[in-house]
CSV table of C-alpha atoms and ligand atoms in Angstrom, one decimal:
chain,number,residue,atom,x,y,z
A,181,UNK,CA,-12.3,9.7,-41.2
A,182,UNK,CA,-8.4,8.9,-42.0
A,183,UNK,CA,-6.1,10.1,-39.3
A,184,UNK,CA,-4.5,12.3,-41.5
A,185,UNK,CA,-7.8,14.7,-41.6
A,186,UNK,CA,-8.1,15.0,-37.9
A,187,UNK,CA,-4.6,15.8,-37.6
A,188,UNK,CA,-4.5,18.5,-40.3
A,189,UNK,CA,-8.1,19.8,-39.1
A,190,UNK,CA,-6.7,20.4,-35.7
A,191,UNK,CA,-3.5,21.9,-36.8
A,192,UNK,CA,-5.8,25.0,-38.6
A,193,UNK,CA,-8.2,25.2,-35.9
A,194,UNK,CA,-5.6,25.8,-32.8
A,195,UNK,CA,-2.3,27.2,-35.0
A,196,UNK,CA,-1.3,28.8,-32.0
A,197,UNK,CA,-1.8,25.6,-29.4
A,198,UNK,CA,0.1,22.6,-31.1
A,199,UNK,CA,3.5,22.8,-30.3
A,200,UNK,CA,4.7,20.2,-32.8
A,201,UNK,CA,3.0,16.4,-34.4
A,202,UNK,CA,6.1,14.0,-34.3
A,203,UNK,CA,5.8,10.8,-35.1
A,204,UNK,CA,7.1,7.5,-33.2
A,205,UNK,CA,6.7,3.6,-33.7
A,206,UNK,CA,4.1,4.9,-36.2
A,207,UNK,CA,2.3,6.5,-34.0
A,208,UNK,CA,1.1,10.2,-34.4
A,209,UNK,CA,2.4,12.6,-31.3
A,210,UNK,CA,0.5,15.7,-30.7
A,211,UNK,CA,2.3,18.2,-28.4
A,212,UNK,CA,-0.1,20.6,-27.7
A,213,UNK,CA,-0.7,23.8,-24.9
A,214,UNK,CA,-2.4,22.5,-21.7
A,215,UNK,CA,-5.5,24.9,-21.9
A,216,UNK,CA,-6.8,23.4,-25.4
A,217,UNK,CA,-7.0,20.1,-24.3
A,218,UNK,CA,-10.6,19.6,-23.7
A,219,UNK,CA,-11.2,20.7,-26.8
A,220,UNK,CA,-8.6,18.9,-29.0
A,221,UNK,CA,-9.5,15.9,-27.2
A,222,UNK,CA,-13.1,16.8,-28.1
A,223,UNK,CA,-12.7,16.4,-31.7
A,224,UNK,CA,-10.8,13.3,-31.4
A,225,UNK,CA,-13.2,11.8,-29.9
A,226,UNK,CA,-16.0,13.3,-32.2
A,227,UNK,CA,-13.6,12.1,-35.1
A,228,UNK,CA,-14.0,8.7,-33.9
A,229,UNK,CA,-11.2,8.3,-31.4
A,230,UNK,CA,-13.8,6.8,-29.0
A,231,UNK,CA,-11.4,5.0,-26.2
A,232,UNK,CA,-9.4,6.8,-23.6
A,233,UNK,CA,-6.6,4.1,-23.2
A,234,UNK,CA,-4.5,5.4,-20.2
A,235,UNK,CA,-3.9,8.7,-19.3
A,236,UNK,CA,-0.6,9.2,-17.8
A,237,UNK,CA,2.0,12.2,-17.0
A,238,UNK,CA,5.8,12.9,-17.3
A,239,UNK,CA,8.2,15.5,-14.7
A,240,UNK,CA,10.2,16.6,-17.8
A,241,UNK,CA,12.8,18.2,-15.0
A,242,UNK,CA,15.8,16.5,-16.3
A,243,UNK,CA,14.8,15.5,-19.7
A,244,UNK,CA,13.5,18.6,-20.9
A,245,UNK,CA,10.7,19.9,-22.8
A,246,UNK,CA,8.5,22.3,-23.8
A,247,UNK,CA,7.3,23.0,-20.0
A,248,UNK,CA,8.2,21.2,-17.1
A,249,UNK,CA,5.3,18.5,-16.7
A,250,UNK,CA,3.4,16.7,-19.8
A,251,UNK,CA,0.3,15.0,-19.2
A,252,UNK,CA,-0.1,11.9,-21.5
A,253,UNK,CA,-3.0,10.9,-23.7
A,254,UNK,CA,-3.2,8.0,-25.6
A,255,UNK,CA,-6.8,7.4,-27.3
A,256,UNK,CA,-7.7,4.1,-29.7
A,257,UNK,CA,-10.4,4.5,-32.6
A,258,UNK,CA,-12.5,1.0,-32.2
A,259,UNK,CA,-13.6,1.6,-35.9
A,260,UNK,CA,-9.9,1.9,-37.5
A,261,UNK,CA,-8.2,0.6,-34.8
A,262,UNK,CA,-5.9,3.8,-34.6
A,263,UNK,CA,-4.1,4.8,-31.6
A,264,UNK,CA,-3.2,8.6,-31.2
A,265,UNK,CA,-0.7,10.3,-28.5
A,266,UNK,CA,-1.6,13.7,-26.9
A,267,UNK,CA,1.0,15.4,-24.7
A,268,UNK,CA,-0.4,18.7,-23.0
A,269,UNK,CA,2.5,20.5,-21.5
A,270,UNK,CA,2.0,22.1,-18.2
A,271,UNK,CA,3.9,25.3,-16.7
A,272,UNK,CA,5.3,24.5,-13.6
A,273,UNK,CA,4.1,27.4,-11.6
A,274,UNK,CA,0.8,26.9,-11.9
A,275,UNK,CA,0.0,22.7,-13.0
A,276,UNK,CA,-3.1,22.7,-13.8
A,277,UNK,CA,-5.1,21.4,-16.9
A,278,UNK,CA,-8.7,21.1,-18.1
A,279,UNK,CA,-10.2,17.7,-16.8
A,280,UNK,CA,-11.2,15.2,-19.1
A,281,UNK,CA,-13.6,13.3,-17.1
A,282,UNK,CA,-17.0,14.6,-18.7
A,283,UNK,CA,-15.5,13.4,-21.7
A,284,UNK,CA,-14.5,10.0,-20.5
A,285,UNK,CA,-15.4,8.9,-17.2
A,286,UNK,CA,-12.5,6.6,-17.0
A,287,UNK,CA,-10.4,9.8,-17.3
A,288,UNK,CA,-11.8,10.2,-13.4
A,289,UNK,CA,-9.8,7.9,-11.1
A,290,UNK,CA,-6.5,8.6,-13.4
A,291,UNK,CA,-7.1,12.2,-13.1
A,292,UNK,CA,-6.8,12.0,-9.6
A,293,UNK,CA,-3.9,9.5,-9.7
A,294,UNK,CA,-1.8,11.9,-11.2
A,295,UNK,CA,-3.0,14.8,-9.5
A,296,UNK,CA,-1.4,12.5,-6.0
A,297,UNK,CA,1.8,11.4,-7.4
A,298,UNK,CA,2.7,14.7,-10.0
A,299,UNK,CA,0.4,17.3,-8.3
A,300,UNK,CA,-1.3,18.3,-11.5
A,301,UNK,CA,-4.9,19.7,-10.3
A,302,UNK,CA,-7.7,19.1,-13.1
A,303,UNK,CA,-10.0,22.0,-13.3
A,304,UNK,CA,-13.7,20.8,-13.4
A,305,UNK,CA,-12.8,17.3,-11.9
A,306,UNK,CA,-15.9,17.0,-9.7
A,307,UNK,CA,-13.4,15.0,-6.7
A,308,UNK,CA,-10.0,16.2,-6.8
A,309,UNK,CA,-8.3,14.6,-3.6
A,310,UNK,CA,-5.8,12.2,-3.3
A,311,UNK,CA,-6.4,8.9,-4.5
A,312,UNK,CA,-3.7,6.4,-2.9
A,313,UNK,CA,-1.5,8.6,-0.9
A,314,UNK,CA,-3.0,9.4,2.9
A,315,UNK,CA,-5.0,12.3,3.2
A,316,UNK,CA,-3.1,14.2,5.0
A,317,UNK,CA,0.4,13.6,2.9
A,318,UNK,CA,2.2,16.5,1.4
A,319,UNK,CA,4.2,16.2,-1.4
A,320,UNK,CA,4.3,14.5,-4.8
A,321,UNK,CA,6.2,11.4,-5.2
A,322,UNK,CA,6.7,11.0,-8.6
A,323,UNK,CA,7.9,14.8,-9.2
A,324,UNK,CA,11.3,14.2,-10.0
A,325,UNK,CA,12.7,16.8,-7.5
A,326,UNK,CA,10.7,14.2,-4.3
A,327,UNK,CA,13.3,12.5,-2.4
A,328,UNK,CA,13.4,8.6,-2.8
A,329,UNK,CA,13.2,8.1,0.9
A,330,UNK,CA,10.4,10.9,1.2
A,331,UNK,CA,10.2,13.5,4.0
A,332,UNK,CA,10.0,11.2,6.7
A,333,UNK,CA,6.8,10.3,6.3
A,334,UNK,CA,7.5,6.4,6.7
A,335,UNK,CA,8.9,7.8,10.0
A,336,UNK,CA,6.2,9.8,11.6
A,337,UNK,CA,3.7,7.0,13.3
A,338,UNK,CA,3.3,6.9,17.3
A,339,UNK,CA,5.8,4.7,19.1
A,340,UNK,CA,3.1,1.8,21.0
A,341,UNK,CA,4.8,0.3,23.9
A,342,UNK,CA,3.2,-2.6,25.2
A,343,UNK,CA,0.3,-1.8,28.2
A,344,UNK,CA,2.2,-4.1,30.2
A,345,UNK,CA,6.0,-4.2,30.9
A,346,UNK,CA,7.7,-8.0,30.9
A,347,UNK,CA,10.7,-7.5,32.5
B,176,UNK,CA,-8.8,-42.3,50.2
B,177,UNK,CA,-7.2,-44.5,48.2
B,178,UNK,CA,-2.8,-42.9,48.0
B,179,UNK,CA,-3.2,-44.4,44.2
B,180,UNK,CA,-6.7,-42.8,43.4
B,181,UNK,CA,-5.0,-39.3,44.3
B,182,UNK,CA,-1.9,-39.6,42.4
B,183,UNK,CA,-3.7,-40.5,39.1
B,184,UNK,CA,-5.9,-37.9,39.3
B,185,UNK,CA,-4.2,-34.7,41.4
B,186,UNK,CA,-1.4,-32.7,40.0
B,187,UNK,CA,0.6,-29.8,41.5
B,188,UNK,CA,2.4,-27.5,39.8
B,189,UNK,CA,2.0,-23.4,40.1
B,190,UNK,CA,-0.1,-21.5,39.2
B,191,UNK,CA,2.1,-19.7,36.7
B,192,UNK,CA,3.1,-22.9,34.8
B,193,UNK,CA,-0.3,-24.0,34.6
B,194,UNK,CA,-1.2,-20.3,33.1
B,195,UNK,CA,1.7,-20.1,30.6
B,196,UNK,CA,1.2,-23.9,29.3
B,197,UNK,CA,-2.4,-23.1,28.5
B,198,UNK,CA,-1.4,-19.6,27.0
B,199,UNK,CA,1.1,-21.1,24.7
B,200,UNK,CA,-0.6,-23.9,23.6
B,201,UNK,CA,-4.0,-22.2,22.3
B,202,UNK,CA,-2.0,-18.7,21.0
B,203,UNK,CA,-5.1,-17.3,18.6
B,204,UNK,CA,-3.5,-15.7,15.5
B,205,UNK,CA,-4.9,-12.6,13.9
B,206,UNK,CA,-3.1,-12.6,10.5
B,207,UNK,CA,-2.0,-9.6,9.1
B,208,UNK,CA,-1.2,-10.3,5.7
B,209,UNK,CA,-0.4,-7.9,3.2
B,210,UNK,CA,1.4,-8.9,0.8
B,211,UNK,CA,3.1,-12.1,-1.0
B,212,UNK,CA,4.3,-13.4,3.0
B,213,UNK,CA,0.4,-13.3,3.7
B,214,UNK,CA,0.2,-15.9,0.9
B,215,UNK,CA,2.9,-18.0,2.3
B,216,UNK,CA,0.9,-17.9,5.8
B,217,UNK,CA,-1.5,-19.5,4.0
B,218,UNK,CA,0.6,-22.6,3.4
B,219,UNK,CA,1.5,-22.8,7.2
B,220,UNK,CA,-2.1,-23.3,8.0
B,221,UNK,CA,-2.4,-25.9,5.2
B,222,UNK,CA,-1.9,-29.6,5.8
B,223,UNK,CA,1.7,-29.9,5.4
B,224,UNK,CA,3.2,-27.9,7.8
B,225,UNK,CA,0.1,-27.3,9.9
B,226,UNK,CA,0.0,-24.7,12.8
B,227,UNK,CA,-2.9,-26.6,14.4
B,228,UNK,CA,-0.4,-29.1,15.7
B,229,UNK,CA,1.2,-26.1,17.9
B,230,UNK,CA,-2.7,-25.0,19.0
B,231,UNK,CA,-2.8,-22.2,17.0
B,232,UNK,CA,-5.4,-23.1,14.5
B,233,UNK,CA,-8.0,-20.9,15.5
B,234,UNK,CA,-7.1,-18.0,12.8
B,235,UNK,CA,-9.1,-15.1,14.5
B,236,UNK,CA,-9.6,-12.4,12.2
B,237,UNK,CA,-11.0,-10.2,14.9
B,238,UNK,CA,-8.2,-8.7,16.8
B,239,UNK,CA,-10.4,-8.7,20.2
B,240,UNK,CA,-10.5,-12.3,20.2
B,241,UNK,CA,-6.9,-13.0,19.1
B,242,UNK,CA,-3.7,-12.9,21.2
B,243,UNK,CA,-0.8,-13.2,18.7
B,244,UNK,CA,-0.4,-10.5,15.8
B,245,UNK,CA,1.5,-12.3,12.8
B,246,UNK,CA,2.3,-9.2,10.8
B,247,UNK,CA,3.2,-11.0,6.8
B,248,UNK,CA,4.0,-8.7,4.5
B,249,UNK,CA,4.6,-4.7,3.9
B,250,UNK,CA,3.3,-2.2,5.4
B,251,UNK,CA,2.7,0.9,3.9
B,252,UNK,CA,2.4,4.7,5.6
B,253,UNK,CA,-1.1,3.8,5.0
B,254,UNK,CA,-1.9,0.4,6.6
B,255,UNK,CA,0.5,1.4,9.3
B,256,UNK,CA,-2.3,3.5,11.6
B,257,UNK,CA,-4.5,0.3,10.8
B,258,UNK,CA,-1.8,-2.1,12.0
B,259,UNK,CA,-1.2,0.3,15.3
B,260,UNK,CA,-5.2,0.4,15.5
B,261,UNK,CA,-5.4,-3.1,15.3
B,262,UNK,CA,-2.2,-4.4,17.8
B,263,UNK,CA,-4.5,-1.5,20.4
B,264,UNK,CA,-7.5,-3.5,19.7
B,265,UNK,CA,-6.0,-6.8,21.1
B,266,UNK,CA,-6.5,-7.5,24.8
B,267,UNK,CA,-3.6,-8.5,27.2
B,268,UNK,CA,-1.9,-10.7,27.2
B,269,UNK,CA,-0.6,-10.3,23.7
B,270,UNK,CA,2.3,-11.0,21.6
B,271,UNK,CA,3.8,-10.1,18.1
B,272,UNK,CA,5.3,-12.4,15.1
B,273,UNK,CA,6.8,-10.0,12.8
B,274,UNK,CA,7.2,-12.6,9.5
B,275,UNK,CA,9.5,-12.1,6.2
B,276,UNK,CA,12.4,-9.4,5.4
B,277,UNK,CA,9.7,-6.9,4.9
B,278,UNK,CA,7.7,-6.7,8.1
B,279,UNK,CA,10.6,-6.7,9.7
B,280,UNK,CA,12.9,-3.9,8.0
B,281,UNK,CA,11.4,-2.9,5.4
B,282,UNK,CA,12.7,-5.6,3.1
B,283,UNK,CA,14.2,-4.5,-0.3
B,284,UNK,CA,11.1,-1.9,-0.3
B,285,UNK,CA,13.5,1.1,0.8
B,286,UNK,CA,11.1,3.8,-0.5
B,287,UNK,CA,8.7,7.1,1.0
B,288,UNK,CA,6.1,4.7,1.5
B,289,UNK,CA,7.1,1.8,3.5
B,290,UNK,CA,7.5,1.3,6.7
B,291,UNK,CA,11.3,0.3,7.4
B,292,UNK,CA,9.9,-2.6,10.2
B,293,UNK,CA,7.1,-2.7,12.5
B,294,UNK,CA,9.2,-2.6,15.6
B,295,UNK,CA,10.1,1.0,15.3
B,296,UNK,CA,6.6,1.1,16.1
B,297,UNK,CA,5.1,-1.5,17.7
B,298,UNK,CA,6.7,-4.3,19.6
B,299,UNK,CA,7.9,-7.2,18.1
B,300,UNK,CA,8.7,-10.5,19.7
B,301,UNK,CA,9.6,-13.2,17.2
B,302,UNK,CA,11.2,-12.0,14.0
B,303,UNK,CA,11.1,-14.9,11.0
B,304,UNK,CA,13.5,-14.1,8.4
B,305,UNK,CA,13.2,-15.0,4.7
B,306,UNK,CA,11.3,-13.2,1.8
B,307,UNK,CA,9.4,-15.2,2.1
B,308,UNK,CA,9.7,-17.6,4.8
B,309,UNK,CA,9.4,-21.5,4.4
B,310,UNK,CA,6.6,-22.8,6.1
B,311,UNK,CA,8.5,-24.7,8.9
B,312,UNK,CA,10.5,-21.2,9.8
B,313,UNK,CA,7.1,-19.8,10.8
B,314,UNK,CA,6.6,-22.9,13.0
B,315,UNK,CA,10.0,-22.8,14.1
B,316,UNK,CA,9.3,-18.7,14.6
B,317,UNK,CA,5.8,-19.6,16.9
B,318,UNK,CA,7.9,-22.9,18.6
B,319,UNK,CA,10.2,-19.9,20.1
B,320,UNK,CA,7.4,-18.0,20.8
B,321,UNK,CA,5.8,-20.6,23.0
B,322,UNK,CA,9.0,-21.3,24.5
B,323,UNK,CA,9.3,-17.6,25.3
B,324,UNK,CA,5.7,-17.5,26.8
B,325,UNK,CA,6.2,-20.1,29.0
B,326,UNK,CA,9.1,-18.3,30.7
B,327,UNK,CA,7.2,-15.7,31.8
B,328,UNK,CA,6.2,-14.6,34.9
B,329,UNK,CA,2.9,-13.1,36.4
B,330,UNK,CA,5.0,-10.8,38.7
B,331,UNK,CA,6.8,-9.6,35.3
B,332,UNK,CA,3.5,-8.3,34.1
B,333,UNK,CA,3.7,-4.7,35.4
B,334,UNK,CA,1.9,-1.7,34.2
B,335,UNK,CA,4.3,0.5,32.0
B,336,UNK,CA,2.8,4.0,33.9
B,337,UNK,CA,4.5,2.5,37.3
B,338,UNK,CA,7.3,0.8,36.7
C,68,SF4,S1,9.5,-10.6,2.7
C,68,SF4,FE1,9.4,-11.2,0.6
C,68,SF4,S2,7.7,-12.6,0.4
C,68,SF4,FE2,7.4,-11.4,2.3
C,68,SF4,S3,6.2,-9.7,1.9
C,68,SF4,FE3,8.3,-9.1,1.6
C,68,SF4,S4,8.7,-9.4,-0.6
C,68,SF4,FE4,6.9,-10.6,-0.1
């Protein structure tokens, strides 16, 4: 199926959830409400969009936008070799957004990536814990309002001194 | 016996000479090598420059048999409790090479997560500068180290708790 059908198809089905479809390097740009995205994605990939690319995630704090985060899809069709851009805004009181990951397993480890650096959480993500980051760190480096230098985390290890004194 | 029989076969020296010498010449690394330093490390070991010359060719990767840390490359707020871990692991006597710009201050890495040099946590005693550094500076580096380890003495060896 062209592009053009999906597009138009899910345009009537959600009027409320897409935001806008802009268009960039000739590439469609689907800027849709956080909570459909399961489902839009669903149909994409049901239209033949078969190949979750990269997911990826943007602090829109100084750029602007429709809400403060976006979390980035980009999907290939391996029949028409088209490439498609979803961008799910997320409210910044409460980031959170349906997972992806029964959809496309690969969606699993990035889900989690950007849950550690943006602190997005993924509802029905079946391991939503950090995946680079220690355990036990707070705070979300990539957020644009995290401080380069962090909160002293680099600086918060036990001071060894050697067992033995040479004098 | 024989005067000439003894003096070809009997030397005196101390006892602390004779301990440093051998602890200097057979200083078992345990490289630490995270990053592109690690990968230089590997050239020091090759046949060019060649540590085994200065007795340090046994590369232990066991920190209980080792007694010289070579920390190469950076360390992250992650690896650091592994590096601690793994300097606790090594028994007495032991010393630390801390190799290139970014084991020992961070390097140009000036971010959350790395550590700004291993000394503010453990201690270091040779620092090798250079990102990364040639070859002959970690030889030169582990030269000074032997020259520091045999200037040591037994008697400075004192537990931390009482002194
Ligand atoms: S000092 Fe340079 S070569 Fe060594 S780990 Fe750092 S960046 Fe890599």
């Amino acid at each position: 199926m062209p592009l053009a059908k999906t597009f138009s198809f899910i345009k009537d089905k959600f009027p409320e959830s897409v935001y806008d479809v802009t268009e960039s390097s000739g590439e469609q740009i689907f800027h849709i409400r956080s909570e459909v995205v399961r489902d839009v994605l669903e149909i994409f990939k049901e239209k033949g969009f078969n190949f979750l690319a990269d997911i990826t995630a943007i602090d829109n704090l100084t750029l602007g936008g429709f809400e403060r985060y976006a979390v980035v899809y980009h999907l290939l069709s391996h029949d028409s070799l088209e490439r498609v851009t979803v961008k799910a805004y997320v409210a910044e009181d409460k980031p959170s957004i349906p997972s992806v990951e029964k959809l496309w397993k690969t969606a699993d480890w990035q889900e989690r990536e950007i849950y550690d650096l943006f602190g997005i959480t993924f509802d029905g993500h079946p391991n939503m814990v950090r995946i680079m980051n220690p355990d036990d760190f707070t705070g979300h480096p990539l957020r644009k309002d995290y401080p380069r230098l962090g909160n002293k985390e680099r600086d918060d290890y036990p001071v060894i001194k050697p067992a033995f004194k040479r004098k | 016996m024989d005067q000439d029989y003894i003096k070809s076969n009997v030397l005196t020296t101390t006892l602390e000479s004779a301990i440093n010498w051998g602890r200097k010449h057979s200083l078992w690394p345990m490289p630490f090598g995270t990053a592109c330093c690690g990968i230089e490390f590997m050239a020091v070991l090759a046949s060019r420059t060649d540590l085994a010359r200065f007795g340090a060719e046994a590369i232990r990767f066991s920190p209980r048999q080792s007694d010289l840390l070579i920390v190469a490359g950076r360390i992250s707020i992650k690896m650091m409790p592994v590096l601690i871990r793994i300097y606790e692991q090594m028994p007495e006597p032991k010393w630390v090479i801390s190799m290139g710009a970014c084991a020992s201050s961070g390097g140009v890495f000036d971010t959350y997560s790395v550590i700004q040099g291993i000394d503010r946590f453990i201690p270091v005693d040779v620092y090798v500068p250079g990102c990364p550094p040639r070859p002959e500076g970690v030889v030169d580096g582990l030269m000074k180290l032997q020259k520091k380890v045999g200037k040591e003495k037994l008697s400075d060896y004192t537990t931390s708790n009482t002194s």
